[in-house]
Each structure stands twice: as C-alpha cells, then as structure tokens.
Amino acid sequence: IRSAEDQNIVGKKQIAGLKYNGKEFYDGTLYIVKRGKTAKCSASISANNSMELKASYGMMSKSQTWTKL
C-alpha cells in the first residue's frame, strides 16, 4: 500500500506469500484493510488475461475476477 489516510498501513503488502505449482498460485495471505486482518488466499490465471483471486477467513470465503485492461 503506497498511500492511505491511516499511515500505519502504508508499506504493507495486500497480497503476499503466494507459491506457484505450475498451474496456480496457492498458500498466500491477503491483507483486509477495512478489518485490519489477514485471510488465506489463492489465485489462478486464465488465458483471457484475467486472474481469479479466492480468499477465505474462518467460515467465510469470497472470490473476485480481475481483468487486465
């Protein structure tokens, strides 16, 4: 994070520790800025320049697809 109202989070990585197994990224951590906590995450890249990021925190999980413009 490069700039924020809360200076305590500047310099923190939002996504860190992902490992690659030749097919997908796994075993990473995602920093949740609004809650000040971290969640487990994984990611996969598709052929159409998009990335699906999955995060789980306790019993909750969420996925988002990001597309490169």
Coordinates of N, CA and C in Angstrom, one line a residue, residues 7-46:
Q7 N -1.8 6.1 8.2 CA -0.3 5.9 7.9 C 0.2 4.6 8.4
N8 N -0.5 3.9 9.3 CA 0.0 2.6 9.8 C 0.0 1.5 8.8
I9 N -0.8 1.6 7.8 CA -0.9 0.6 6.8 C 0.0 0.8 5.5
V10 N 0.6 2.0 5.4 CA 1.5 2.3 4.3 C 2.7 1.4 4.4
G11 N 3.0 0.8 3.3 CA 4.1 -0.1 3.2 C 3.7 -1.6 3.3
K12 N 2.5 -1.9 3.8 CA 2.1 -3.3 3.9 C 1.7 -3.8 2.6
K13 N 1.9 -5.1 2.4 CA 1.6 -5.8 1.2 C 0.1 -6.3 1.3
Q14 N -0.7 -6.1 0.3 CA -2.1 -6.6 0.3 C -2.1 -8.1 0.0
I15 N -1.3 -8.6 -0.9 CA -1.2 -10.0 -1.2 C 0.3 -10.4 -1.1
A16 N 0.5 -11.5 -0.3 CA 1.9 -11.9 -0.1 C 2.0 -13.4 0.1
G17 N 3.1 -14.0 -0.2 CA 3.4 -15.3 0.1 C 2.9 -16.4 -0.8
L18 N 2.3 -16.0 -2.0 CA 1.8 -17.0 -2.9 C 2.9 -17.9 -3.5
K19 N 2.6 -19.1 -3.6 CA 3.5 -20.1 -4.1 C 2.9 -20.6 -5.4
Y20 N 3.7 -21.0 -6.4 CA 3.3 -21.4 -7.7 C 3.6 -22.9 -7.9
N21 N 2.7 -23.7 -8.4 CA 2.9 -25.1 -8.6 C 2.9 -25.5 -10.1
G22 N 3.0 -24.5 -10.9 CA 3.0 -24.8 -12.4 C 1.6 -24.6 -13.0
K23 N 0.6 -24.5 -12.2 CA -0.8 -24.4 -12.6 C -1.5 -23.2 -12.0
E24 N -1.3 -23.1 -10.7 CA -2.0 -22.0 -10.0 C -1.1 -21.5 -8.8
F25 N -1.5 -20.4 -8.2 CA -0.9 -19.9 -7.0 C -1.7 -20.3 -5.8
Y26 N -1.0 -20.6 -4.7 CA -1.7 -21.1 -3.5 C -0.9 -20.6 -2.3
D27 N -1.6 -20.9 -1.1 CA -0.9 -20.7 0.2 C -0.4 -19.3 0.5
G28 N -1.2 -18.3 0.0 CA -0.8 -16.9 0.2 C -1.7 -16.2 1.3
T29 N -1.4 -15.0 1.6 CA -2.2 -14.2 2.6 C -2.6 -12.9 1.9
L30 N -3.8 -12.5 2.3 CA -4.4 -11.3 1.7 C -4.7 -10.4 2.9
Y31 N -4.3 -9.2 2.9 CA -4.5 -8.2 4.0 C -5.8 -7.5 3.7
I32 N -6.8 -7.6 4.7 CA -8.1 -6.9 4.5 C -8.0 -5.6 5.3
V33 N -7.9 -4.5 4.5 CA -7.6 -3.2 5.0 C -8.7 -2.8 6.0
K34 N -10.0 -2.9 5.6 CA -11.1 -2.5 6.4 C -11.2 -3.1 7.8
R35 N -10.7 -4.4 7.9 CA -10.8 -5.1 9.1 C -9.4 -5.1 9.9
G36 N -8.4 -4.8 9.1 CA -7.0 -4.9 9.7 C -6.6 -6.3 10.0
K37 N -7.1 -7.3 9.2 CA -6.8 -8.7 9.4 C -6.3 -9.3 8.1
T38 N -5.8 -10.5 8.2 CA -5.4 -11.2 7.0 C -6.2 -12.5 6.8
A39 N -6.3 -12.9 5.6 CA -7.0 -14.1 5.2 C -6.2 -15.0 4.3
K40 N -6.5 -16.2 4.2 CA -5.7 -17.1 3.3 C -6.2 -16.8 1.9
C41 N -5.3 -17.0 0.9 CA -5.8 -16.7 -0.5 C -5.0 -17.6 -1.5
S42 N -5.7 -17.7 -2.6 CA -5.1 -18.5 -3.8 C -5.5 -17.7 -5.0
A43 N -4.8 -18.0 -6.1 CA -5.1 -17.3 -7.4 C -4.8 -18.2 -8.6
S44 N -5.6 -17.9 -9.6 CA -5.3 -18.6 -10.9 C -5.4 -17.7 -12.0
I45 N -4.6 -17.9 -13.1 CA -4.6 -17.0 -14.2 C -5.2 -17.8 -15.4
S46 N -6.1 -17.1 -16.1 CA -6.8 -17.7 -17.3 C -6.2 -17.2 -18.6

